[in-house]
PDB file of C-alpha atoms in Angstrom:
ATOM      1  CA  MET P   1      46.975   4.407  46.244  1.00  0.00           C
ATOM      2  CA  ALA P   2      50.957   6.213  46.898  1.00  0.00           C
ATOM      3  CA  THR P   3      52.491   6.694  49.639  1.00  0.00           C
ATOM      4  CA  ILE P   4      54.966   9.295  50.449  1.00  0.00           C
ATOM      5  CA  ASN P   5      57.882   8.763  53.817  1.00  0.00           C
ATOM      6  CA  LEU P   6      57.352  11.992  55.392  1.00  0.00           C
ATOM      7  CA  LEU P   7      60.401  11.099  57.971  1.00  0.00           C
ATOM      8  CA  PRO P   8      63.018  11.984  55.733  1.00  0.00           C
ATOM      9  CA  TRP P   9      62.069  15.770  55.126  1.00  0.00           C
ATOM     10  CA  ARG P  10      61.070  16.319  59.355  1.00  0.00           C
ATOM     11  CA  ALA P  11      64.086  15.506  60.265  1.00  0.00           C
ATOM     12  CA  GLU P  12      65.305  17.909  57.410  1.00  0.00           C
ATOM     13  CA  ARG P  13      63.379  20.503  58.774  1.00  0.00           C
ATOM     14  CA  ARG P  14      64.472  19.614  62.008  1.00  0.00           C
ATOM     15  CA  ARG P  15      67.766  19.540  61.345  1.00  0.00           C
ATOM     16  CA  GLN P  16      67.437  22.976  59.305  1.00  0.00           C
ATOM     17  CA  ARG P  17      65.380  24.679  61.942  1.00  0.00           C
ATOM     18  CA  GLU P  18      68.022  23.394  64.913  1.00  0.00           C
ATOM     19  CA  ARG P  19      71.322  24.856  62.389  1.00  0.00           C
ATOM     20  CA  ASP P  20      68.935  28.533  62.159  1.00  0.00           C
ATOM     21  CA  PHE P  21      68.501  28.246  66.394  1.00  0.00           C
ATOM     22  CA  TYR P  22      72.027  27.948  66.498  1.00  0.00           C
ATOM     23  CA  THR P  23      73.209  30.686  63.786  1.00  0.00           C
ATOM     24  CA  MET P  24      71.205  33.216  65.585  1.00  0.00           C
ATOM     25  CA  LEU P  25      72.045  31.550  69.044  1.00  0.00           C
ATOM     26  CA  ALA P  26      76.057  32.607  68.137  1.00  0.00           C
ATOM     27  CA  ALA P  27      74.508  35.717  66.427  1.00  0.00           C
ATOM     28  CA  ALA P  28      72.970  36.753  69.033  1.00  0.00           C
ATOM     29  CA  ALA P  29      75.930  35.793  71.484  1.00  0.00           C
ATOM     30  CA  ILE P  30      78.232  38.105  69.105  1.00  0.00           C
ATOM     31  CA  LEU P  31      75.715  40.927  69.051  1.00  0.00           C
ATOM     32  CA  ALA P  32      75.756  41.240  72.914  1.00  0.00           C
ATOM     33  CA  VAL P  33      79.549  41.055  72.715  1.00  0.00           C
ATOM     34  CA  LEU P  34      79.961  43.781  70.047  1.00  0.00           C
ATOM     35  CA  SER P  35      77.465  45.016  72.079  1.00  0.00           C
ATOM     36  CA  TRP P  36      79.305  45.236  74.817  1.00  0.00           C
ATOM     37  CA  LEU P  37      82.453  45.928  73.227  1.00  0.00           C
ATOM     38  CA  ALA P  38      81.120  49.035  72.174  1.00  0.00           C
ATOM     39  CA  TRP P  39      79.539  50.362  75.239  1.00  0.00           C
ATOM     40  CA  GLY P  40      82.572  49.746  77.226  1.00  0.00           C
ATOM     41  CA  TRP P  41      83.760  51.945  74.034  1.00  0.00           C
ATOM     42  CA  TRP P  42      81.970  54.593  74.330  1.00  0.00           C
ATOM     43  CA  MET P  43      82.042  54.877  78.316  1.00  0.00           C
ATOM     44  CA  ASP P  44      85.928  54.942  78.063  1.00  0.00           C
ATOM     45  CA  GLN P  45      85.370  58.026  75.655  1.00  0.00           C
ATOM     46  CA  ARG P  46      82.816  59.419  78.012  1.00  0.00           C
ATOM     47  CA  ILE P  47      85.525  59.173  80.370  1.00  0.00           C
ATOM     48  CA  SER P  48      88.611  60.172  78.571  1.00  0.00           C
ATOM     49  CA  ASP P  49      85.928  63.589  78.165  1.00  0.00           C
ATOM     50  CA  GLN P  50      85.311  64.386  81.279  1.00  0.00           C
ATOM     51  CA  ASP P  51      88.647  63.720  82.302  1.00  0.00           C
ATOM     52  CA  ALA P  52      90.122  66.286  79.645  1.00  0.00           C
ATOM     53  CA  ARG P  53      86.629  68.857  80.709  1.00  0.00           C
ATOM     54  CA  ASN P  54      88.437  68.419  84.030  1.00  0.00           C
ATOM     55  CA  GLY P  55      91.763  69.418  83.134  1.00  0.00           C
ATOM     56  CA  TYR P  56      90.440  72.687  81.450  1.00  0.00           C
ATOM     57  CA  LEU P  57      88.704  73.439  84.149  1.00  0.00           C
ATOM     58  CA  SER P  58      91.675  72.691  86.950  1.00  0.00           C
ATOM     59  CA  SER P  59      94.270  74.626  84.386  1.00  0.00           C
ATOM     60  CA  GLU P  60      91.525  77.310  83.806  1.00  0.00           C
ATOM     61  CA  ILE P  61      90.570  77.445  88.221  1.00  0.00           C
ATOM     62  CA  LYS P  62      94.585  78.178  88.244  1.00  0.00           C
ATOM     63  CA  GLN P  63      94.871  80.832  85.930  1.00  0.00           C
ATOM     64  CA  LEU P  64      91.919  81.865  88.203  1.00  0.00           C
ATOM     65  CA  GLU P  65      93.519  81.714  91.134  1.00  0.00           C
ATOM     66  CA  GLY P  66      96.839  83.883  90.073  1.00  0.00           C
ATOM     67  CA  LYS P  67      94.340  86.446  88.577  1.00  0.00           C
ATOM     68  CA  LEU P  68      92.946  86.549  92.036  1.00  0.00           C
ATOM     69  CA  LYS P  69      96.402  86.477  93.256  1.00  0.00           C
ATOM     70  CA  GLU P  70      97.292  89.963  90.918  1.00  0.00           C
ATOM     71  CA  ILE P  71      94.338  91.881  92.071  1.00  0.00           C
ATOM     72  CA  LYS P  72      94.889  91.474  95.699  1.00  0.00           C
ATOM     73  CA  ASP P  73      98.660  92.396  95.111  1.00  0.00           C
ATOM     74  CA  LEU P  74      96.924  95.446  93.110  1.00  0.00           C
ATOM     75  CA  GLU P  75      94.501  96.087  96.053  1.00  0.00           C
ATOM     76  CA  THR P  76      97.737  96.310  98.406  1.00  0.00           C
ATOM     77  CA  THR P  77      99.788  98.066  96.462  1.00  0.00           C
ATOM     78  CA  LYS P  78      96.576 100.293  95.533  1.00  0.00           C
ATOM     79  CA  ALA P  79      96.029 100.841  99.274  1.00  0.00           C
ATOM     80  CA  LYS P  80      99.303 101.648  99.868  1.00  0.00           C
ATOM     81  CA  LEU P  81      99.549 104.052  97.010  1.00  0.00           C
ATOM     82  CA  LEU P  82      96.279 105.874  98.315  1.00  0.00           C
ATOM     83  CA  ALA P  83      97.495 105.307 102.063  1.00  0.00           C
ATOM     84  CA  ARG P  84     100.983 107.434 100.724  1.00  0.00           C
ATOM     85  CA  LYS P  85      99.032 110.096  99.349  1.00  0.00           C
ATOM     86  CA  GLN P  86      96.627 110.426 102.313  1.00  0.00           C
ATOM     87  CA  ILE P  87     100.249 111.380 104.219  1.00  0.00           C
ATOM     88  CA  ILE P  88     101.363 113.632 101.406  1.00  0.00           C
ATOM     89  CA  GLU P  89      98.563 115.505 101.519  1.00  0.00           C
ATOM     90  CA  GLN P  90      98.314 115.472 105.469  1.00  0.00           C
ATOM     91  CA  LEU P  91     101.930 116.775 104.868  1.00  0.00           C
ATOM     92  CA  GLN P  92     101.175 119.479 102.095  1.00  0.00           C
ATOM     93  CA  ALA P  93      98.437 120.768 104.639  1.00  0.00           C
ATOM     94  CA  SER P  94     100.218 120.284 107.472  1.00  0.00           C
ATOM     95  CA  ARG P  95     102.916 122.809 105.787  1.00  0.00           C
ATOM     96  CA  ALA P  96     101.148 125.558 105.457  1.00  0.00           C
ATOM     97  CA  GLN P  97      99.257 125.052 108.675  1.00  0.00           C
ATOM     98  CA  MET P  98     102.748 124.989 110.601  1.00  0.00           C
ATOM     99  CA  VAL P  99     102.834 128.435 108.969  1.00  0.00           C
ATOM    100  CA  HIS P 100     100.055 130.177 110.372  1.00  0.00           C
ATOM    101  CA  LEU P 101     100.419 127.998 113.138  1.00  0.00           C
ATOM    102  CA  PHE P 102     103.909 130.461 114.316  1.00  0.00           C
ATOM    103  CA  ASP P 103     102.433 133.317 113.132  1.00  0.00           C
ATOM    104  CA  GLU P 104      99.634 132.616 115.291  1.00  0.00           C
ATOM    105  CA  LEU P 105     101.928 131.454 118.019  1.00  0.00           C
ATOM    106  CA  VAL P 106     103.809 135.360 117.874  1.00  0.00           C
ATOM    107  CA  ARG P 107     100.423 137.371 117.646  1.00  0.00           C
ATOM    108  CA  THR P 108      98.929 135.712 120.034  1.00  0.00           C
ATOM    109  CA  ILE P 109     100.855 135.216 122.661  1.00  0.00           C
ATOM    110  CA  PRO P 110     101.089 138.278 125.285  1.00  0.00           C
ATOM    111  CA  GLU P 111     103.576 140.655 126.471  1.00  0.00           C
ATOM    112  CA  GLY P 112     104.854 139.179 130.036  1.00  0.00           C
ATOM    113  CA  VAL P 113     104.804 135.386 128.390  1.00  0.00           C
ATOM    114  CA  ARG P 114     107.789 133.786 127.241  1.00  0.00           C
ATOM    115  CA  LEU P 115     107.355 130.106 125.405  1.00  0.00           C
ATOM    116  CA  THR P 116     110.332 127.351 126.368  1.00  0.00           C
ATOM    117  CA  ALA P 117     108.980 124.478 125.324  1.00  0.00           C
ATOM    118  CA  LEU P 118     106.197 123.548 122.227  1.00  0.00           C
ATOM    119  CA  LYS P 119     105.432 119.887 121.195  1.00  0.00           C
ATOM    120  CA  GLN P 120     102.487 118.484 118.723  1.00  0.00           C
ATOM    121  CA  THR P 121     100.557 115.161 118.910  1.00  0.00           C
ATOM    122  CA  GLY P 122      98.555 114.941 116.022  1.00  0.00           C
ATOM    123  CA  ASN P 123      96.112 117.977 116.177  1.00  0.00           C
ATOM    124  CA  GLN P 124      97.783 119.091 120.247  1.00  0.00           C
ATOM    125  CA  LEU P 125     100.084 121.016 121.021  1.00  0.00           C
ATOM    126  CA  ALA P 126     101.657 121.715 124.561  1.00  0.00           C
ATOM    127  CA  MET P 127     103.408 124.735 125.104  1.00  0.00           C
ATOM    128  CA  GLN P 128     104.944 125.589 128.143  1.00  0.00           C
ATOM    129  CA  GLY P 129     106.767 128.594 129.516  1.00  0.00           C
ATOM    130  CA  VAL P 130     107.122 131.380 131.715  1.00  0.00           C
ATOM    131  CA  ALA P 131     105.167 134.342 132.892  1.00  0.00           C
ATOM    132  CA  GLN P 132     105.336 137.391 135.148  1.00  0.00           C
ATOM    133  CA  ALA P 133     102.154 136.779 136.652  1.00  0.00           C
ATOM    134  CA  ASN P 134      98.934 134.179 136.671  1.00  0.00           C
ATOM    135  CA  GLY P 135      96.814 137.327 134.277  1.00  0.00           C
ATOM    136  CA  ASP P 136      98.880 136.626 131.693  1.00  0.00           C
ATOM    137  CA  VAL P 137      98.961 133.138 131.574  1.00  0.00           C
ATOM    138  CA  ALA P 138      94.957 133.657 131.575  1.00  0.00           C
ATOM    139  CA  ASN P 139      95.085 136.280 128.999  1.00  0.00           C
ATOM    140  CA  TYR P 140      97.163 134.148 126.740  1.00  0.00           C
ATOM    141  CA  MET P 141      94.423 131.356 126.802  1.00  0.00           C
ATOM    142  CA  ARG P 142      91.939 133.575 125.784  1.00  0.00           C
ATOM    143  CA  ASN P 143      93.975 134.786 122.686  1.00  0.00           C
ATOM    144  CA  LEU P 144      94.487 131.145 121.704  1.00  0.00           C
ATOM    145  CA  ASP P 145      90.569 130.751 121.912  1.00  0.00           C
ATOM    146  CA  ALA P 146      89.823 133.698 119.674  1.00  0.00           C
ATOM    147  CA  SER P 147      92.343 132.312 116.859  1.00  0.00           C
ATOM    148  CA  ALA P 148      91.065 130.897 113.873  1.00  0.00           C
ATOM    149  CA  TRP P 149      93.750 128.126 114.143  1.00  0.00           C
ATOM    150  CA  MET P 150      93.835 127.125 117.479  1.00  0.00           C
ATOM    151  CA  GLN P 151      90.844 126.038 119.812  1.00  0.00           C
ATOM    152  CA  ARG P 152      90.229 124.641 123.808  1.00  0.00           C
ATOM    153  CA  SER P 153      93.149 125.440 125.215  1.00  0.00           C
ATOM    154  CA  ASP P 154      92.969 124.006 128.573  1.00  0.00           C
ATOM    155  CA  LEU P 155      96.262 124.783 131.525  1.00  0.00           C
ATOM    156  CA  GLN P 156      98.132 121.689 132.823  1.00  0.00           C
ATOM    157  CA  LYS P 157      99.781 123.219 135.753  1.00  0.00           C
ATOM    158  CA  THR P 158     100.972 126.798 136.839  1.00  0.00           C
ATOM    159  CA  GLU P 159     103.272 127.376 139.754  1.00  0.00           C
ATOM    160  CA  ILE P 160     105.957 129.412 141.257  1.00  0.00           C
ATOM    161  CA  LYS P 161     109.755 128.721 140.528  1.00  0.00           C
ATOM    162  CA  GLY P 162     112.563 130.605 141.262  1.00  0.00           C
ATOM    163  CA  THR P 163     112.668 134.538 142.201  1.00  0.00           C
ATOM    164  CA  ASP P 164     112.820 135.727 139.252  1.00  0.00           C
ATOM    165  CA  LYS P 165     109.934 138.307 139.247  1.00  0.00           C
ATOM    166  CA  ARG P 166     109.634 138.211 135.065  1.00  0.00           C
ATOM    167  CA  ASN P 167     110.114 134.752 134.833  1.00  0.00           C
ATOM    168  CA  ARG P 168     108.275 133.943 138.516  1.00  0.00           C
ATOM    169  CA  TYR P 169     105.514 131.543 136.883  1.00  0.00           C
ATOM    170  CA  GLU P 170     106.221 128.881 134.905  1.00  0.00           C
ATOM    171  CA  PHE P 171     103.014 126.815 133.261  1.00  0.00           C
ATOM    172  CA  GLY P 172     102.081 124.127 130.972  1.00  0.00           C
ATOM    173  CA  LEU P 173      98.873 124.060 129.089  1.00  0.00           C
ATOM    174  CA  THR P 174      97.689 122.574 125.911  1.00  0.00           C
ATOM    175  CA  VAL P 175      95.415 123.244 122.942  1.00  0.00           C
ATOM    176  CA  LYS P 176      93.797 121.781 119.826  1.00  0.00           C
ATOM    177  CA  LEU P 177      95.230 122.921 116.442  1.00  0.00           C
ATOM    178  CA  ARG P 178      92.230 123.303 113.636  1.00  0.00           C
ATOM    179  CA  SER P 179      92.064 124.895 110.788  1.00  0.00           C
ATOM    180  CA  PRO P 180      89.651 128.285 109.604  1.00  0.00           C
ATOM    181  CA  ASP P 181      87.242 125.943 106.972  1.00  0.00           C
ATOM    182  CA  GLN P 182      86.969 123.650 110.249  1.00  0.00           C
ATOM    183  CA  PRO P 183      83.856 124.724 112.646  1.00  0.00           C
ATOM    184  CA  ASP P 184      84.255 125.087 116.141  1.00  0.00           C
ATOM    185  CA  ALA P 185      83.350 122.019 118.457  1.00  0.00           C
ATOM    186  CA  ASP P 186      82.024 125.042 121.635  1.00  0.00           C
ATOM    187  CA  ALA P 187      80.671 127.263 118.832  1.00  0.00           C
ATOM    188  CA  PRO P 188      77.169 127.380 118.441  1.00  0.00           C
ATOM    189  CA  PRO P 189      75.262 126.773 115.286  1.00  0.00           C
ATOM    190  CA  GLY P 190      74.720 128.819 112.319  1.00  0.00           C
ATOM    191  CA  SER P 191      78.271 130.645 113.093  1.00  0.00           C
ATOM    192  CA  ALA P 192      81.060 131.368 110.689  1.00  0.00           C
ATOM    193  CA  PRO P 193      84.016 130.206 110.541  1.00  0.00           C
ATOM    194  CA  ALA P 194      87.321 132.409 110.925  1.00  0.00           C
ATOM    195  CA  LYS P 195      89.453 133.582 107.826  1.00  0.00           C
ATOM    196  CA  PRO P 196      92.510 132.451 107.102  1.00  0.00           C
ATOM    197  CA  GLY P 197      95.259 134.765 108.474  1.00  0.00           C
ATOM    198  CA  ALA P 198      92.772 137.580 110.241  1.00  0.00           C
ATOM    199  CA  ALA P 199      93.430 138.798 112.925  1.00  0.00           C
ATOM    200  CA  PRO P 200      91.638 136.934 116.562  1.00  0.00           C
ATOM    201  CA  PRO P 201      89.736 139.656 118.549  1.00  0.00           C
ATOM    202  CA  ALA P 202      90.570 141.149 121.489  1.00  0.00           C
ATOM    203  CA  PRO P 203      90.572 140.164 124.265  1.00  0.00           C
ATOM    204  CA  SER P 204      88.612 141.106 127.339  1.00  0.00           C
ATOM    205  CA  GLY P 205      90.546 143.252 129.896  1.00  0.00           C
ATOM    206  CA  ASN P 206      93.154 145.284 129.007  1.00  0.00           C
ATOM    207  CA  PRO P 207      93.894 146.334 125.022  1.00  0.00           C
ATOM    208  CA  SER P 208      97.850 146.847 125.190  1.00  0.00           C
ATOM    209  CA  THR P 209      98.544 143.436 126.917  1.00  0.00           C
ATOM    210  CA  ARG P 210      98.961 141.521 123.402  1.00  0.00           C
ATOM    211  CA  ALA P 211     102.956 142.496 122.126  1.00  0.00           C
ATOM    212  CA  PRO P 212     104.283 143.124 118.187  1.00  0.00           C
ATOM    213  CA  ALA P 213     106.092 140.127 116.818  1.00  0.00           C
ATOM    214  CA  SER P 214     109.460 140.836 117.865  1.00  0.00           C
ATOM    215  CA  ALA P 215     109.142 141.300 121.158  1.00  0.00           C
ATOM    216  CA  ALA P 216     106.900 137.680 121.169  1.00  0.00           C
ATOM    217  CA  GLY P 217     110.372 136.180 122.384  1.00  0.00           C
ATOM    218  CA  ALA P 218     111.492 138.415 124.548  1.00  0.00           C
ATOM    219  CA  PRO P 219     112.494 137.788 127.791  1.00  0.00           C
TER     220      PRO P 219
END
Protein backbone atom coordinates (compact mmCIF):
# COMPACT_ATOMS: atom_id res chain seq x y z
CA MET A 1 0.00 0.00 0.00
CA ALA A 2 1.40 3.35 -1.03
CA THR A 3 1.93 6.04 1.62
CA ILE A 4 1.48 9.81 1.04
CA ASN A 5 3.26 12.38 3.23
CA LEU A 6 0.85 15.29 3.80
CA LEU A 7 3.12 17.38 6.06
CA PRO A 8 4.67 19.50 3.28
CA TRP A 9 1.22 20.21 1.85
CA ARG A 10 -0.13 21.18 5.24
CA ALA A 11 2.87 23.38 5.93
CA GLU A 12 2.48 25.03 2.55
CA ARG A 13 -1.24 25.52 3.19
CA ARG A 14 -0.48 27.03 6.62
CA ARG A 15 2.02 29.45 5.09
CA GLN A 16 -0.53 30.37 2.42
CA ARG A 17 -3.13 31.07 5.06
CA GLU A 18 -0.63 33.16 7.00
CA ARG A 19 0.17 35.14 3.83
CA ASP A 20 -3.50 35.59 3.12
CA PHE A 21 -4.11 36.71 6.71
CA TYR A 22 -1.31 39.26 6.64
CA THR A 23 -2.42 40.42 3.22
CA MET A 24 -5.95 40.90 4.45
CA LEU A 25 -4.64 42.60 7.60
CA ALA A 26 -2.53 44.98 5.53
CA ALA A 27 -5.45 45.63 3.19
CA ALA A 28 -7.68 46.35 6.18
CA ALA A 29 -5.07 48.71 7.64
CA ILE A 30 -4.66 50.47 4.27
CA LEU A 31 -8.44 50.66 3.90
CA ALA A 32 -8.74 52.07 7.45
CA VAL A 33 -6.09 54.70 6.70
CA LEU A 34 -7.75 55.58 3.39
CA SER A 35 -11.12 55.77 5.13
CA TRP A 36 -9.70 58.04 7.81
CA LEU A 37 -8.09 60.27 5.18
CA ALA A 38 -11.32 60.33 3.19
CA TRP A 39 -13.32 61.16 6.31
CA GLY A 40 -10.88 63.95 7.21
CA TRP A 41 -11.05 65.34 3.65
CA TRP A 42 -14.84 65.16 3.73
CA MET A 43 -14.96 66.97 7.06
CA ASP A 44 -12.57 69.62 5.74
CA GLN A 45 -14.86 70.09 2.77
CA ARG A 46 -17.88 70.46 5.02
CA ILE A 47 -16.03 72.98 7.20
CA SER A 48 -14.96 74.91 4.10
CA ASP A 49 -18.52 74.89 2.76
CA GLN A 50 -19.86 76.06 6.12
CA ASP A 51 -17.23 78.79 6.27
CA ALA A 52 -18.28 79.87 2.78
CA ARG A 53 -21.93 79.93 3.87
CA ASN A 54 -21.05 81.90 6.99
CA GLY A 55 -19.10 84.39 4.90
CA TYR A 56 -22.03 84.73 2.49
CA LEU A 57 -24.45 85.22 5.37
CA SER A 58 -22.15 87.79 6.95
CA SER A 59 -21.92 89.75 3.69
CA GLU A 60 -25.72 89.60 3.27
CA ILE A 61 -26.22 90.71 6.89
CA LYS A 62 -23.90 93.67 6.30
CA GLN A 63 -25.87 94.59 3.17
CA LEU A 64 -29.14 94.32 5.09
CA GLU A 65 -27.75 96.46 7.89
CA GLY A 66 -26.76 99.06 5.31
CA LYS A 67 -30.25 98.94 3.79
CA LEU A 68 -31.84 99.21 7.25
CA LYS A 69 -29.69 102.25 7.94
CA GLU A 70 -30.79 103.77 4.64
CA ILE A 71 -34.42 103.03 5.54
CA LYS A 72 -33.97 104.70 8.92
CA ASP A 73 -32.38 107.72 7.23
CA LEU A 74 -35.27 107.83 4.76
CA GLU A 75 -37.78 107.61 7.61
CA THR A 76 -36.00 110.44 9.40
CA THR A 77 -36.01 112.51 6.21
CA LYS A 78 -39.68 111.65 5.68
CA ALA A 79 -40.54 112.73 9.21
CA LYS A 80 -38.68 116.02 8.69
CA LEU A 81 -40.45 116.61 5.37
CA LEU A 82 -43.84 115.86 6.94
CA ALA A 83 -43.05 118.24 9.79
CA ARG A 84 -42.08 120.93 7.27
CA LYS A 85 -45.22 120.23 5.28
CA GLN A 86 -47.34 120.56 8.41
CA ILE A 87 -45.61 123.82 9.32
CA ILE A 88 -46.17 125.15 5.79
CA GLU A 89 -49.83 124.15 5.94
CA GLN A 90 -50.18 125.82 9.32
CA LEU A 91 -48.50 128.96 7.99
CA GLN A 92 -50.80 129.00 4.98
CA ALA A 93 -53.84 128.52 7.21
CA SER A 94 -52.62 131.10 9.70
CA ARG A 95 -51.96 133.59 6.90
CA ALA A 96 -55.61 133.54 5.93
CA GLN A 97 -56.55 133.45 9.60
CA MET A 98 -54.53 136.59 10.31
CA VAL A 99 -56.36 138.48 7.57
CA HIS A 100 -59.74 137.48 8.98
CA LEU A 101 -58.49 138.04 12.52
CA PHE A 102 -57.55 141.66 11.93
CA ASP A 103 -60.80 142.18 10.06
CA GLU A 104 -62.69 140.74 13.03
CA LEU A 105 -60.73 142.93 15.43
CA VAL A 106 -61.92 145.96 13.49
CA ARG A 107 -65.49 144.66 13.33
CA THR A 108 -65.81 143.72 16.99
CA ILE A 109 -64.17 146.65 18.76
CA PRO A 110 -66.83 149.06 20.04
CA GLU A 111 -66.68 152.79 20.42
CA GLY A 112 -64.82 153.86 23.52
CA VAL A 113 -62.30 150.97 23.40
CA ARG A 114 -58.77 151.14 22.01
CA LEU A 115 -56.25 148.30 21.84
CA THR A 116 -52.65 148.98 22.82
CA ALA A 117 -51.02 145.53 22.52
CA LEU A 118 -51.67 142.13 20.90
CA LYS A 119 -49.82 138.88 21.51
CA GLN A 120 -50.61 135.46 20.00
CA THR A 121 -49.49 132.24 21.69
CA GLY A 122 -50.70 129.21 19.80
CA ASN A 123 -54.47 129.54 19.44
CA GLN A 124 -54.74 132.10 22.21
CA LEU A 125 -54.68 135.86 21.67
CA ALA A 126 -53.82 138.19 24.54
CA MET A 127 -55.04 141.77 24.19
CA GLN A 128 -54.43 144.88 26.22
CA GLY A 129 -56.14 148.19 25.82
CA VAL A 130 -57.92 151.13 27.35
CA ALA A 131 -61.62 151.95 27.56
CA GLN A 132 -63.85 154.75 28.76
CA ALA A 133 -65.91 152.48 31.04
CA ASN A 134 -66.16 148.89 32.23
CA GLY A 135 -69.35 148.50 30.24
CA ASP A 136 -67.39 149.08 27.03
CA VAL A 137 -65.05 146.23 27.98
CA ALA A 138 -68.02 143.93 28.67
CA ASN A 139 -69.55 144.92 25.34
CA TYR A 140 -66.26 144.18 23.62
CA MET A 141 -66.12 140.71 25.19
CA ARG A 142 -69.65 139.96 23.99
CA ASN A 143 -68.64 141.00 20.47
CA LEU A 144 -65.61 138.70 20.63
CA ASP A 145 -67.70 135.75 21.77
CA ALA A 146 -70.12 136.36 18.90
CA SER A 147 -67.28 136.41 16.34
CA ALA A 148 -66.78 133.54 13.87
CA TRP A 149 -63.01 133.59 14.39
CA MET A 150 -62.78 134.08 18.16
CA GLN A 151 -64.43 132.52 21.18
CA ARG A 152 -64.32 132.21 24.97
CA SER A 153 -63.00 135.64 25.91
CA ASP A 154 -61.61 135.83 29.43
CA LEU A 155 -61.02 139.09 31.29
CA GLN A 156 -57.64 139.15 33.02
CA LYS A 157 -57.67 142.60 34.58
CA THR A 158 -59.40 145.97 34.55
CA GLU A 159 -58.27 148.95 36.60
CA ILE A 160 -58.42 152.71 36.60
CA LYS A 161 -55.31 154.42 35.26
CA GLY A 162 -54.77 158.18 35.15
CA THR A 163 -57.34 160.93 34.94
CA ASP A 164 -58.09 160.88 31.20
CA LYS A 165 -61.79 160.02 30.94
CA ARG A 166 -61.40 158.81 27.36
CA ASN A 167 -58.82 156.20 28.39
CA ARG A 168 -59.68 155.82 32.03
CA TYR A 169 -59.87 152.03 32.37
CA GLU A 170 -56.93 149.82 31.42
CA PHE A 171 -57.88 146.18 30.72
CA GLY A 172 -56.35 142.92 29.63
CA LEU A 173 -58.14 139.88 28.27
CA THR A 174 -57.49 136.65 26.38
CA VAL A 175 -59.53 135.03 23.64
CA LYS A 176 -59.34 131.69 21.85
CA LEU A 177 -58.83 131.66 18.08
CA ARG A 178 -60.72 129.25 15.85
CA SER A 179 -61.78 128.73 12.25
CA PRO A 180 -65.40 129.16 11.19
CA ASP A 181 -65.61 125.46 10.22
CA GLN A 182 -64.44 124.49 13.74
CA PRO A 183 -67.38 124.12 16.13
CA ASP A 184 -67.39 126.15 19.28
CA ALA A 185 -66.67 124.11 22.38
CA ASP A 186 -69.36 126.06 24.27
CA ALA A 187 -71.94 125.87 21.46
CA PRO A 188 -74.88 123.43 21.84
CA PRO A 189 -74.71 120.17 19.84
CA GLY A 190 -76.02 120.40 16.30
CA SER A 191 -75.47 124.14 15.96
CA ALA A 192 -74.20 125.22 12.54
CA PRO A 193 -70.79 126.95 12.36
CA ALA A 194 -70.65 130.56 11.35
CA LYS A 195 -69.83 131.41 7.73
CA PRO A 196 -66.46 133.05 6.97
CA GLY A 197 -66.74 136.80 6.60
CA ALA A 198 -70.21 136.94 8.12
CA ALA A 199 -70.83 139.78 10.51
CA PRO A 200 -71.32 138.71 14.12
CA PRO A 201 -74.78 139.12 15.60
CA ALA A 202 -75.53 142.35 17.37
CA PRO A 203 -74.77 142.13 21.08
CA SER A 204 -77.42 142.72 23.66
CA GLY A 205 -77.73 146.32 24.83
CA ASN A 206 -77.20 149.47 22.83
CA PRO A 207 -76.82 148.53 19.11
CA SER A 208 -74.84 151.67 18.40
CA THR A 209 -71.84 150.56 20.42
CA ARG A 210 -70.20 148.98 17.35
CA ALA A 211 -67.86 151.44 15.71
CA PRO A 212 -67.09 151.57 11.99
CA ALA A 213 -63.75 150.32 10.74
CA SER A 214 -62.33 153.81 10.36
CA ALA A 215 -63.00 154.62 14.02
CA ALA A 216 -61.69 151.35 15.49
CA GLY A 217 -58.28 152.69 16.40
CA ALA A 218 -59.37 156.21 17.23
CA PRO A 219 -58.58 157.33 20.81
